[in-house]
Amino acid sequence: MSSVAARLTSFVQALRANALRVGPAETVDAAQVLAVLGLADRERLREGLAAALLRAHGQRSVFDATFDLYFPSRVGEPEVAQRREELTVEELREQLAAALAAGDSAAMAQLAALAVGALGAFGQAPDAPGTPGAGGWSAHQTLDRLRPQILLARVLAALREGRGGARPSELTERIEPDEIRRRIEAFRTLVATEARRRSAELRGTDEIARRAVAPSVEQIDFLFAGREQLAELRRAVRPLSRKLATRLAAHRRRAARGRIDVRRTVRRSLGTGGVPLRPAYRRRRPQRPELVLLCDVSSSVAGFSDFTMLLVQALREEFSRVRVFAFVNRIDEVTELLGPGGGDPGELARRILAEATVLGYHPYSDYGSALGEFLERYREAVGPRSSVLILGDARNNNRDPNLPALRQLARQSRRVHWLNPEPPASWSTGDSAALAYAGVVAMHPCRNARQLGELITRLLPL
Amino acid sequence: MDEQRETGFFDSVEEVSDRLAEVGYLASTAVATTVFLADRLGKPLLVEGPAGVGKTELAKAVAAVAGARLVRLQCYEGVDESRALYEWNHAKQLLRITAGREESWEQARTDIFGEEFLLPRPLLTAIRGSEPTVLLIDETDKADVEVEGLLLEVLSDFQVTVPELGTITAERRPFVLLTSNASRELSEALRRRCLFLHLDFPDPELEVRIVRSRVPGLDQVLAESVVAAVGALRAMELRKAPSVAETIDWARTLLALGADTLDDAVVRRSLGVILKHQEDLRRAAEKLTLV
């Protein structure tokens, strides 16, 4: 039992190293779970430990990856791999196509193990366990050689054959490809898990857990987010905006209890013999917060602007007046594009580039001229009641930063905040004019969804 | 394990899934395991997930299986101690005081703060009874933060303190299930006292089984294509993804329409059953190229 206890504590420590907050109380719970469930059924143990150790769903992917490392389903090469002779890539593909068509997840897991064994080894022959250094198992290499994505047509053909003569409805035929793509995506994850597991055997679990487990969505850096992670981030936005809405509503409710209106209280007290039983409060004039956003949509901050656009789209429902402007080196209003029925959020960035005038004669960002043009064309959009948010990395390609324009903007509006997707350490390195701008307006680093959520709730006018 | 802590409804994980299936709730491994653990460890179970995946249904199923009474506290904005815990029956107390004019204050005071004048609300009800109880605290995220503080005492020690009466401790621990739609982040303190279960849409195979158990007239092939179509809709970015309840509704509709395959005309006519926003309908029609 003590070895299990040790394993559990190092598992918990690995979770902590990945920024999951797991306290001793949770660890005790997890130990009780272990005692109740035993080690016999791995999937049940996974769910049980997740119930005891996790507190939010966003942490699940980190948990799963770490769990696979510390409670592996097997040690060494899987039996299937030992049984078979070397499989060729073509044979693997054949079997994988069959498994994908059937949606057989057990077979897919086995094939993932086989594929990593056959195609994923790199460096020194990994048959000498315990020797660190060169050699290991690479998911990337496996997938690069196997290329499961090319199987789509084959799987679809197999499905059609499997149905025999019976023609399915057209609709089923149309949604099938997407379903198969999702299964292929699931297979990729399986390969990654298997490669991590084998590398862990080679290098020691703790070492791999520190480096190879992907961070949870909220902590993904906007600028380095991949396609898949962006999709995941997009799903995270929706609850974020709703949380924001509840918070804003709560704040407004509190604001409704204000200072006592003496005149109306005295007036009202006449009905109760001069005793002010029901105090009257001074009515606050409902504020109509106005929000003006200036978004850099150049390719260097693509992940960031794509994401903020989505948040803005959600915010529109909460704020009476939001105007959104996009720029690269020229600026144009895109409020209309973000309106209801604006189409697929993922396409927004592309549509903005296509339908709005954000580019001049060259494709590089120029904050100076964009700010100048904003004041020229849309000066009336910013008044004493409006808050301005500027979103961008302030990489000005060594052009004139046009500080007077920003000063003018700051004077004219209630406040200006600048959200920068780069860490403060790299502000004003290279062609960034961030520090120059930071001298004029408040600049905040905003690198991941968590920071963005915090900043938005803190900065938004109420 | 401390014998008094567990609620003692189940003996094994298999038993949980088997017995839940008997009352028509098909549970995944995750659900069966966490329900078993919550029962065994005597800890409250916090269930989070999108609307319509069967969070409330789970509590009802557990109550039905265990033959326990279901006590439900529906949370809403502004729910407070007097709605959740207990309240003194002021009107009755006044009547009692006026009825006994002649007696001394001492007598009256000990009398009017007795059990007779206490109106138990769900939390107190769940703790006081000696029969097996399932306590469902629904939509916990809708309640204000102050209510969470109230829940802490109840959920960690299963006791309620009424200043005039003393502390009431549960004779028998209720099986507690909290649900949340995550519209507000629940406090860390509350989360720490609970086991956590994220209930998501079921995988296709399980959903086909659910649909077929609820709509018995539907044949396997059509159920599969319905579930596949709903899966495709969930993968889109819609304002409101179709829930399990809506899949079932759709299956019923198709049955009523007498459809035997899922063709464009049928889908176009019945898409309103699963999508509730005009914008979603438009987007889905566009993506599925229903022209």
PDB file of C-alpha atoms in Angstrom, chain A residues 21 25-26 29 32-33 36-37 43-44 47-48 50-52 54-57 169-172 174-175 179 182 234 238-239 242-243 246 253 317 340-346, chain B residues 13-14 29-30 33-34 36-37 40-41 43 77 181-183 185 191-192 194-196 198 225 228-229 231-232 235 237-239 262-264 267 279 282-283 287-290:
ATOM      1  CA  ARG A  21      -4.628  23.636  -6.926  1.00  0.00           C
ATOM      2  CA  ALA A  25      -7.716  17.524   1.992  1.00  0.00           C
ATOM      3  CA  GLU A  26      -8.234  16.562  -1.639  1.00  0.00           C
ATOM      4  CA  ASP A  29     -10.140  12.211  -0.420  1.00  0.00           C
ATOM      5  CA  GLN A  32     -10.099   7.178   0.246  1.00  0.00           C
ATOM      6  CA  VAL A  33     -11.236   6.835  -3.336  1.00  0.00           C
ATOM      7  CA  VAL A  36     -12.800   2.139  -1.975  1.00  0.00           C
ATOM      8  CA  LEU A  37     -12.303   1.488  -5.675  1.00  0.00           C
ATOM      9  CA  GLU A  43     -11.351   3.905 -16.033  1.00  0.00           C
ATOM     10  CA  ARG A  44     -13.303   3.889 -12.786  1.00  0.00           C
ATOM     11  CA  GLU A  47     -13.205   9.044 -12.859  1.00  0.00           C
ATOM     12  CA  GLY A  48     -13.048   8.566  -9.116  1.00  0.00           C
ATOM     13  CA  ALA A  50     -11.039  13.165 -11.006  1.00  0.00           C
ATOM     14  CA  ALA A  51     -14.096  13.575  -8.790  1.00  0.00           C
ATOM     15  CA  ALA A  52     -11.923  13.939  -5.715  1.00  0.00           C
ATOM     16  CA  LEU A  54     -10.652  18.343  -9.744  1.00  0.00           C
ATOM     17  CA  ARG A  55     -12.715  21.411  -9.087  1.00  0.00           C
ATOM     18  CA  ALA A  56     -13.451  22.648 -12.589  1.00  0.00           C
ATOM     19  CA  HIS A  57     -13.838  21.074 -15.977  1.00  0.00           C
ATOM     20  CA  SER A 169     -30.432   9.603 -46.284  1.00  0.00           C
ATOM     21  CA  GLU A 170     -28.480  12.402 -47.887  1.00  0.00           C
ATOM     22  CA  LEU A 171     -28.198  14.150 -44.576  1.00  0.00           C
ATOM     23  CA  THR A 172     -26.392  11.231 -42.974  1.00  0.00           C
ATOM     24  CA  ARG A 174     -23.266  14.876 -45.438  1.00  0.00           C
ATOM     25  CA  ILE A 175     -22.533  14.757 -41.729  1.00  0.00           C
ATOM     26  CA  GLU A 179     -17.868  12.578 -37.653  1.00  0.00           C
ATOM     27  CA  ARG A 182     -13.568  13.873 -35.151  1.00  0.00           C
ATOM     28  CA  ARG A 234     -13.676  29.771 -28.350  1.00  0.00           C
ATOM     29  CA  ARG A 238     -19.216  31.688 -23.885  1.00  0.00           C
ATOM     30  CA  PRO A 239     -19.314  30.943 -20.149  1.00  0.00           C
ATOM     31  CA  ARG A 242     -22.119  34.964 -19.217  1.00  0.00           C
ATOM     32  CA  LYS A 243     -20.202  35.144 -15.962  1.00  0.00           C
ATOM     33  CA  THR A 246     -24.074  38.078 -14.021  1.00  0.00           C
ATOM     34  CA  ARG A 253     -28.317  45.820  -8.341  1.00  0.00           C
ATOM     35  CA  GLU A 317     -25.420  42.048 -25.566  1.00  0.00           C
ATOM     36  CA  PRO A 340     -26.185  39.456 -34.708  1.00  0.00           C
ATOM     37  CA  GLY A 341     -26.164  37.018 -37.594  1.00  0.00           C
ATOM     38  CA  GLY A 342     -22.608  38.012 -38.310  1.00  0.00           C
ATOM     39  CA  GLY A 343     -21.864  34.465 -39.317  1.00  0.00           C
ATOM     40  CA  ASP A 344     -19.370  31.960 -38.052  1.00  0.00           C
ATOM     41  CA  PRO A 345     -17.160  33.526 -35.372  1.00  0.00           C
ATOM     42  CA  GLY A 346     -14.148  31.670 -36.724  1.00  0.00           C
TER      43      GLY A 346
ATOM     44  CA  VAL B  13     -20.264   0.503  -8.959  1.00  0.00           C
ATOM     45  CA  GLU B  14     -22.024  -2.177 -11.013  1.00  0.00           C
ATOM     46  CA  THR B  29     -18.780   5.041 -16.051  1.00  0.00           C
ATOM     47  CA  ALA B  30     -18.052   8.515 -14.710  1.00  0.00           C
ATOM     48  CA  THR B  33     -18.386   5.785 -10.180  1.00  0.00           C
ATOM     49  CA  THR B  34     -18.921   9.223  -8.678  1.00  0.00           C
ATOM     50  CA  PHE B  36     -20.984   5.298  -5.756  1.00  0.00           C
ATOM     51  CA  LEU B  37     -18.159   7.327  -4.193  1.00  0.00           C
ATOM     52  CA  ARG B  40     -19.632   5.546   0.132  1.00  0.00           C
ATOM     53  CA  LEU B  41     -17.632   8.537   1.348  1.00  0.00           C
ATOM     54  CA  LYS B  43     -19.649  13.562   0.590  1.00  0.00           C
ATOM     55  CA  GLU B  77     -31.335  35.098  -7.007  1.00  0.00           C
ATOM     56  CA  ASN B 181     -24.675  25.623 -14.795  1.00  0.00           C
ATOM     57  CA  ALA B 182     -21.447  27.504 -14.060  1.00  0.00           C
ATOM     58  CA  SER B 183     -23.000  30.910 -14.643  1.00  0.00           C
ATOM     59  CA  GLU B 185     -17.868  30.506 -10.202  1.00  0.00           C
ATOM     60  CA  ARG B 191     -16.045  23.066  -4.043  1.00  0.00           C
ATOM     61  CA  ARG B 192     -13.550  21.608  -1.606  1.00  0.00           C
ATOM     62  CA  CYS B 194     -17.773  18.212  -2.614  1.00  0.00           C
ATOM     63  CA  LEU B 195     -16.877  15.525  -5.075  1.00  0.00           C
ATOM     64  CA  PHE B 196     -16.898  17.014  -8.530  1.00  0.00           C
ATOM     65  CA  HIS B 198     -18.657  17.255 -14.953  1.00  0.00           C
ATOM     66  CA  SER B 225     -28.753   8.833 -37.556  1.00  0.00           C
ATOM     67  CA  ALA B 228     -25.257  11.494 -35.414  1.00  0.00           C
ATOM     68  CA  ALA B 229     -27.123  14.561 -36.649  1.00  0.00           C
ATOM     69  CA  GLY B 231     -23.694  15.302 -32.666  1.00  0.00           C
ATOM     70  CA  ALA B 232     -22.989  17.322 -35.805  1.00  0.00           C
ATOM     71  CA  ALA B 235     -20.002  20.428 -32.963  1.00  0.00           C
ATOM     72  CA  GLU B 237     -20.939  26.868 -32.609  1.00  0.00           C
ATOM     73  CA  LEU B 238     -24.526  27.465 -31.684  1.00  0.00           C
ATOM     74  CA  ARG B 239     -26.003  29.702 -29.039  1.00  0.00           C
ATOM     75  CA  LEU B 262     -33.680  11.363 -41.939  1.00  0.00           C
ATOM     76  CA  ASP B 263     -34.024  13.208 -45.231  1.00  0.00           C
ATOM     77  CA  ASP B 264     -33.753  16.914 -45.926  1.00  0.00           C
ATOM     78  CA  VAL B 267     -35.146  17.662 -41.006  1.00  0.00           C
ATOM     79  CA  GLU B 279     -29.871  32.440 -35.556  1.00  0.00           C
ATOM     80  CA  ARG B 282     -30.195  29.650 -39.911  1.00  0.00           C
ATOM     81  CA  ARG B 283     -26.651  28.606 -39.188  1.00  0.00           C
ATOM     82  CA  LYS B 287     -23.961  24.171 -42.466  1.00  0.00           C
ATOM     83  CA  LEU B 288     -26.045  21.112 -43.229  1.00  0.00           C
ATOM     84  CA  THR B 289     -26.787  22.667 -46.645  1.00  0.00           C
ATOM     85  CA  LEU B 290     -30.506  22.258 -46.333  1.00  0.00           C
TER      86      LEU B 290
END
